[in-house]
Coordinates of C-alpha atoms in Angstrom, one line a residue:
X1 CA 34.7 95.6 36.5
X2 CA 34.1 99.3 36.9
X3 CA 35.7 101.3 39.7
X4 CA 34.7 104.7 40.9
X5 CA 37.5 107.4 40.8
X6 CA 38.9 107.9 44.3
X7 CA 37.4 111.2 45.4
X8 CA 36.7 109.7 48.8
X9 CA 38.5 106.9 50.7
X10 CA 37.0 103.9 52.5
X11 CA 38.2 101.5 55.2
X12 CA 36.4 98.2 56.0
X13 CA 36.9 96.1 59.1
X14 CA 35.4 92.8 58.0
X15 CA 35.2 90.8 61.2
X16 CA 33.5 87.4 61.6
X17 CA 30.3 88.8 62.9
X18 CA 30.2 92.5 62.0
X19 CA 31.4 94.6 59.1
X20 CA 32.2 98.2 59.8
X21 CA 32.9 100.6 56.9
X22 CA 34.1 104.2 57.2
X23 CA 34.4 107.0 54.6
X24 CA 37.3 109.3 55.1
X25 CA 38.6 112.5 53.5
X26 CA 42.0 111.1 52.7
X27 CA 43.9 107.8 52.4
X28 CA 46.4 108.6 55.2
X29 CA 46.3 111.0 58.1
X30 CA 45.6 113.8 58.5
X31 CA 42.1 112.8 57.6
X32 CA 38.5 113.2 58.7
X33 CA 36.3 110.1 59.3
X34 CA 33.2 111.5 57.8
X35 CA 30.7 108.7 58.2
X36 CA 30.6 105.1 59.6
X37 CA 28.2 102.3 59.0
X38 CA 27.9 98.8 60.6
X39 CA 26.0 95.7 59.8
X40 CA 26.0 92.0 60.5
X41 CA 28.5 90.1 58.3
X42 CA 25.8 87.9 56.9
X43 CA 23.4 90.8 56.2
X44 CA 24.0 91.2 52.4
X45 CA 21.2 93.7 52.0
X46 CA 22.4 95.7 55.1
X47 CA 25.9 95.9 53.6
X48 CA 24.6 97.0 50.2
X49 CA 22.6 99.7 51.9
X50 CA 25.5 100.8 54.0
X51 CA 27.8 101.1 50.9
X52 CA 25.1 103.1 49.1
X53 CA 24.7 105.4 52.1
X54 CA 28.4 106.0 52.2
X55 CA 28.7 106.5 48.4
X56 CA 25.2 107.7 47.4
X57 CA 26.3 108.8 43.9
X58 CA 28.5 105.9 43.1
X59 CA 28.4 104.7 39.5
X60 CA 30.7 101.8 40.1
X61 CA 29.9 98.2 40.9
X62 CA 32.4 98.2 43.8
X63 CA 33.6 100.4 46.6
X64 CA 37.3 100.5 46.8
X65 CA 38.5 100.1 50.4
X66 CA 41.4 99.2 52.6
X67 CA 40.1 95.9 54.1
X68 CA 40.9 94.2 57.4
X69 CA 40.0 90.5 57.2
X70 CA 39.9 87.8 59.8
X71 CA 40.1 84.5 58.0
X72 CA 39.5 81.5 60.3
X73 CA 42.9 80.0 59.6
X74 CA 44.9 83.2 60.0
X75 CA 48.3 82.9 61.7
X76 CA 49.6 85.5 64.2
X77 CA 52.2 83.8 66.4
X78 CA 55.2 84.9 68.3
X79 CA 58.2 82.6 67.7
X80 CA 61.8 82.4 69.1
X81 CA 64.5 82.4 66.5
X82 CA 68.2 81.5 66.6
X83 CA 69.7 84.6 64.9
X84 CA 72.8 82.6 63.9
X85 CA 70.6 80.3 61.8
X86 CA 68.1 82.8 60.3
X87 CA 70.0 83.1 57.1
X88 CA 70.2 79.3 56.6
X89 CA 68.1 78.0 53.7
X90 CA 65.1 76.3 55.1
X91 CA 65.5 77.5 58.7
X92 CA 62.4 79.6 58.8
X93 CA 60.4 76.8 57.2
X94 CA 61.7 74.6 60.0
X95 CA 60.6 77.0 62.7
X96 CA 57.2 77.4 61.1
X97 CA 56.6 73.7 60.9
X98 CA 58.0 72.9 64.4
X99 CA 56.7 75.8 66.4
X100 CA 53.4 76.6 64.6
X101 CA 52.8 73.1 63.2
X102 CA 51.6 74.3 59.8
X103 CA 52.9 73.7 56.3
X104 CA 54.8 76.9 55.3
X105 CA 54.7 76.1 51.6
X106 CA 50.9 76.2 51.7
X107 CA 50.8 79.6 53.4
X108 CA 51.5 83.2 52.5
X109 CA 53.6 84.4 55.5
X110 CA 55.7 87.3 56.6
X111 CA 58.1 87.7 59.5
X112 CA 57.8 90.8 61.7
X113 CA 59.6 92.2 64.7
X114 CA 57.6 91.3 67.9
X115 CA 58.4 94.7 69.5
X116 CA 57.4 97.2 66.9
X117 CA 55.8 95.2 64.1
X118 CA 58.3 96.3 61.4
X119 CA 59.3 93.7 58.8
X120 CA 62.1 91.5 60.2
X121 CA 65.5 92.6 58.9
X122 CA 67.0 89.3 57.5
X123 CA 70.3 91.1 56.8
X124 CA 70.8 92.1 60.4
X125 CA 69.0 89.1 62.1
X126 CA 69.7 90.3 65.6
X127 CA 66.1 89.9 67.0
X128 CA 65.4 86.6 68.8
X129 CA 61.7 87.2 69.1
X130 CA 59.6 87.6 66.0
X131 CA 56.0 87.3 64.7
X132 CA 55.1 84.9 61.9
X133 CA 51.8 86.0 60.4
X134 CA 49.7 85.2 57.4
X135 CA 47.1 82.8 56.1
X136 CA 46.8 79.8 53.8
X137 CA 47.5 80.9 50.2
X138 CA 44.2 79.5 49.0
X139 CA 42.4 81.7 51.6
X140 CA 43.9 84.8 50.0
X141 CA 41.9 84.1 46.9
X142 CA 38.7 83.1 48.8
X143 CA 38.8 86.2 51.0
X144 CA 39.2 88.4 47.9
X145 CA 36.3 86.7 46.2
X146 CA 34.2 87.1 49.4
X147 CA 34.9 90.8 49.5
X148 CA 34.1 91.3 45.8
X149 CA 30.8 89.4 46.2
X150 CA 30.0 91.9 49.0
X151 CA 30.7 94.9 46.8
X152 CA 34.1 95.7 48.3
X153 CA 37.2 96.0 46.1
X154 CA 40.3 95.7 48.3
X155 CA 42.9 98.4 47.6
X156 CA 44.9 96.8 50.4
X157 CA 44.3 93.6 52.3
X158 CA 45.4 93.3 55.9
X159 CA 44.9 90.9 58.7
X160 CA 42.5 92.7 60.9
X161 CA 44.1 91.1 63.9
X162 CA 47.4 92.8 63.1
X163 CA 45.8 96.2 62.6
X164 CA 44.1 95.8 66.0
X165 CA 47.2 94.7 67.8
X166 CA 49.3 97.4 66.2
X167 CA 46.7 100.1 67.2
X168 CA 46.5 98.7 70.7
X169 CA 50.3 98.7 71.2
X170 CA 50.4 102.3 70.0
X171 CA 47.5 103.3 72.2
X172 CA 49.2 101.8 75.3
X173 CA 52.4 103.6 74.5
X174 CA 50.5 106.8 73.8
X175 CA 48.9 106.6 77.2
X176 CA 52.1 105.5 78.9
X177 CA 50.3 102.4 80.2
X178 CA 52.3 100.5 82.8
X179 CA 50.4 97.3 82.5
X180 CA 49.9 95.0 79.5
X181 CA 46.5 94.1 78.0
X182 CA 45.2 90.7 77.2
X183 CA 43.4 90.4 73.9
X184 CA 41.1 87.4 73.2
X185 CA 39.8 86.7 69.8
X186 CA 37.1 84.1 70.4
X187 CA 35.6 81.9 67.7
X188 CA 33.3 78.8 67.8
X189 CA 36.1 76.2 68.3
X190 CA 39.2 78.2 69.4
X191 CA 40.5 81.3 71.1
X192 CA 43.5 83.3 70.0
X193 CA 45.2 84.9 73.0
X194 CA 47.6 87.9 72.8
X195 CA 49.4 89.9 75.4
X196 CA 50.4 93.4 74.3
X197 CA 52.3 96.1 76.2
X198 CA 53.4 99.7 75.7
X199 CA 57.1 98.8 75.6
X200 CA 57.3 95.2 74.4
X201 CA 54.7 95.2 71.6
X202 CA 53.2 91.8 71.1
X203 CA 54.8 89.9 74.0
X204 CA 53.0 86.6 74.0
X205 CA 50.6 84.6 71.7
X206 CA 48.8 81.4 72.3
X207 CA 46.2 79.4 70.4
X208 CA 43.6 77.8 72.8
X209 CA 41.3 75.0 71.7
X210 CA 38.4 76.4 73.6
X211 CA 35.6 78.6 72.0
X212 CA 31.9 79.1 72.1
X213 CA 31.0 75.6 71.2
X214 CA 32.6 74.2 74.4
X215 CA 30.2 76.2 76.5
X216 CA 27.1 74.8 75.0
X217 CA 27.2 71.3 76.7
X218 CA 27.5 73.2 80.0
X219 CA 24.4 75.3 79.2
X220 CA 22.5 72.1 78.4
X221 CA 23.6 70.4 81.7
X222 CA 23.1 73.3 84.0
X223 CA 19.7 74.3 82.6
X224 CA 18.5 70.7 82.1
X225 CA 17.8 71.2 78.4
X226 CA 16.8 68.1 76.4
X227 CA 19.6 68.4 73.8
X228 CA 22.5 70.5 72.6
X229 CA 20.5 72.0 69.8
X230 CA 18.1 73.6 72.3
X231 CA 21.1 74.7 74.4
X232 CA 22.7 76.2 71.3
X233 CA 19.6 78.2 70.3
X234 CA 19.3 79.6 73.8
X235 CA 23.0 80.4 74.1
X236 CA 23.0 82.5 70.9
X237 CA 19.5 84.0 71.4
X238 CA 20.3 86.6 74.1
X239 CA 17.1 85.6 75.7
X240 CA 18.7 84.4 78.9
X241 CA 21.1 86.1 81.4
X242 CA 24.1 83.8 81.6
X243 CA 26.0 86.0 84.1
X244 CA 25.4 83.6 86.9
X245 CA 26.6 80.7 84.9
X246 CA 29.7 82.5 83.6
X247 CA 32.2 80.9 86.0
X248 CA 31.1 77.4 84.8
X249 CA 30.9 78.4 81.1
X250 CA 34.4 79.9 81.0
X251 CA 36.1 77.4 83.4
X252 CA 38.0 75.4 80.7
X253 CA 39.0 78.5 78.8
X254 CA 40.2 80.2 82.0
X255 CA 42.3 77.2 83.0
X256 CA 44.3 77.5 79.8
X257 CA 44.4 81.3 80.0
X258 CA 45.6 81.4 83.6
X259 CA 48.3 78.9 82.7
X260 CA 49.7 81.1 79.9
X261 CA 49.2 84.3 81.8
X262 CA 51.0 82.8 84.8
X263 CA 53.9 81.8 82.7
X264 CA 54.1 85.3 81.2
X265 CA 53.9 87.0 84.6
X266 CA 56.7 84.8 86.0
X267 CA 58.9 85.4 83.0
X268 CA 58.4 89.2 82.8
X269 CA 57.4 90.3 86.3
X270 CA 54.4 92.1 84.8
X271 CA 50.7 91.5 85.6
X272 CA 47.9 91.7 83.1
X273 CA 46.1 95.0 83.7
X274 CA 43.1 94.8 81.3
X275 CA 41.3 92.6 78.9
X276 CA 39.6 93.1 75.5
X277 CA 37.6 90.6 73.5
X278 CA 37.2 92.2 70.1
X279 CA 34.8 90.7 67.5
X280 CA 32.4 89.0 69.9
X281 CA 28.9 88.4 68.5
X282 CA 26.7 91.2 69.9
X283 CA 24.5 88.6 71.7
X284 CA 27.6 87.2 73.4
X285 CA 29.1 90.5 74.5
X286 CA 28.5 89.5 78.1
X287 CA 31.5 87.1 77.8
X288 CA 34.0 90.0 77.9
X289 CA 32.8 91.3 81.3
X290 CA 32.5 87.7 82.6
X291 CA 36.1 86.9 81.7
X292 CA 37.4 90.2 83.1
X293 CA 35.7 89.5 86.4
X294 CA 37.1 86.0 86.6
X295 CA 40.6 87.3 85.8
X296 CA 40.1 90.1 88.3
X297 CA 41.0 92.8 85.8
X298 CA 39.0 95.6 84.2
X299 CA 37.6 95.6 80.7
X300 CA 39.7 97.7 78.3
X301 CA 38.0 101.1 78.1
X302 CA 40.2 103.4 76.0
X303 CA 39.9 107.1 75.3
X304 CA 40.0 106.6 71.6
X305 CA 39.2 110.3 70.8
X306 CA 42.3 111.6 72.4
X307 CA 44.5 109.0 70.7
X308 CA 42.9 109.6 67.3
X309 CA 43.4 113.3 67.7
X310 CA 47.1 112.7 68.4
X311 CA 47.3 110.6 65.2
X312 CA 45.6 113.3 63.2
X313 CA 42.4 111.4 62.7
X314 CA 39.4 113.7 63.2
X315 CA 35.9 112.3 63.8
X316 CA 32.8 114.0 62.4
X317 CA 30.2 114.5 65.1
X318 CA 28.0 111.5 64.0
X319 CA 31.0 109.2 64.2
X320 CA 32.3 110.6 67.5
X321 CA 28.8 109.8 69.0
X322 CA 29.1 106.1 68.3
X323 CA 32.8 105.6 69.0
X324 CA 33.5 102.4 70.9
X325 CA 36.4 100.1 71.8
X326 CA 35.3 97.6 69.1
X327 CA 36.4 100.2 66.5
X328 CA 40.0 99.9 67.4
X329 CA 40.8 97.5 64.5
X330 CA 39.1 99.8 62.0
X331 CA 41.2 102.8 63.2
X332 CA 44.3 100.5 63.1
X333 CA 43.8 100.3 59.4
X334 CA 44.0 104.1 59.2
X335 CA 46.6 105.2 61.7
X336 CA 50.2 105.9 61.1
X337 CA 51.7 105.0 64.5
X338 CA 54.5 107.2 65.6
X339 CA 54.8 106.6 69.4
X340 CA 58.4 105.6 70.2
X341 CA 58.9 102.1 71.8
X342 CA 61.7 101.9 74.4
X343 CA 63.0 105.2 73.2
X344 CA 63.9 103.7 69.9
X345 CA 62.9 105.0 66.5
X346 CA 59.3 105.7 65.9
X347 CA 57.4 102.5 65.1
X348 CA 55.1 101.7 62.2
X349 CA 51.9 99.9 62.8
X350 CA 51.9 96.1 62.8
X351 CA 50.5 95.3 59.4

């Protein structure tokens, strides 16, 4: 294995449908994002071309990068702890098994503070609300192998979801946002729901067993298609405007969402103020606007340039011209978040 000396630095947000790679002037801020390339996650030739474009004189077989990954079985869940029992042997395994219903000994997990994303202080153990995050241990190996096969050598491996949530919490605090944001990571069979606020960090999480696949039978029925295969091809083709069908397509998902949102709003007295659906396939981008309309809130439209400037991340003109909310997770891998939360000490990013 041959690695190129680190004269430049690279960050890769390896989402399910799109891979975004950036070249920067330094590993940590202050830095300049010099160039950015995107390609479909299944476009091997496109990624190879993107890496060569970013590193035209590379003599190595791999591009070393900080990589944000989104394994299907990733775990990012808020849990309630009994501080009096945290130091008990086996207690955290008990919480993980009971509240998350996964086998802790088969996972690589870490416990974080829900408010600021710092590692949970087991010695103090004063926080009742925490985040358990990680992935199956076998997936750590498979994800690394997948990146190597794509020509990326991970200097650091992070859950992209955490990088994104940390960046979002910091952005909301930076802009002094008064309302929390709803983040929906949608996949074929499930949706991960997160509520993030400026002062409370990651305030609520929920796994919902509704995803894209559940919409396909509705497409078949409403459009009188002969089978689900035809409905699936049409659904993913971007050849039909599904805006009119959106209320029917999102009905089941919205029912679960409104239940969890309602519980959150009753518990906290806060109302959701915006929604963001990162990582949607480009041809299904209409889902974000449709969900926002059904929830009667706007789509999250941040002023990323101002936030990045405050975080000492400068964008070269070609990068600034393509800046979009979907890049929040990428910049979450770079940023060193310093916005105070609840007037406490400056927080680190959730990572």
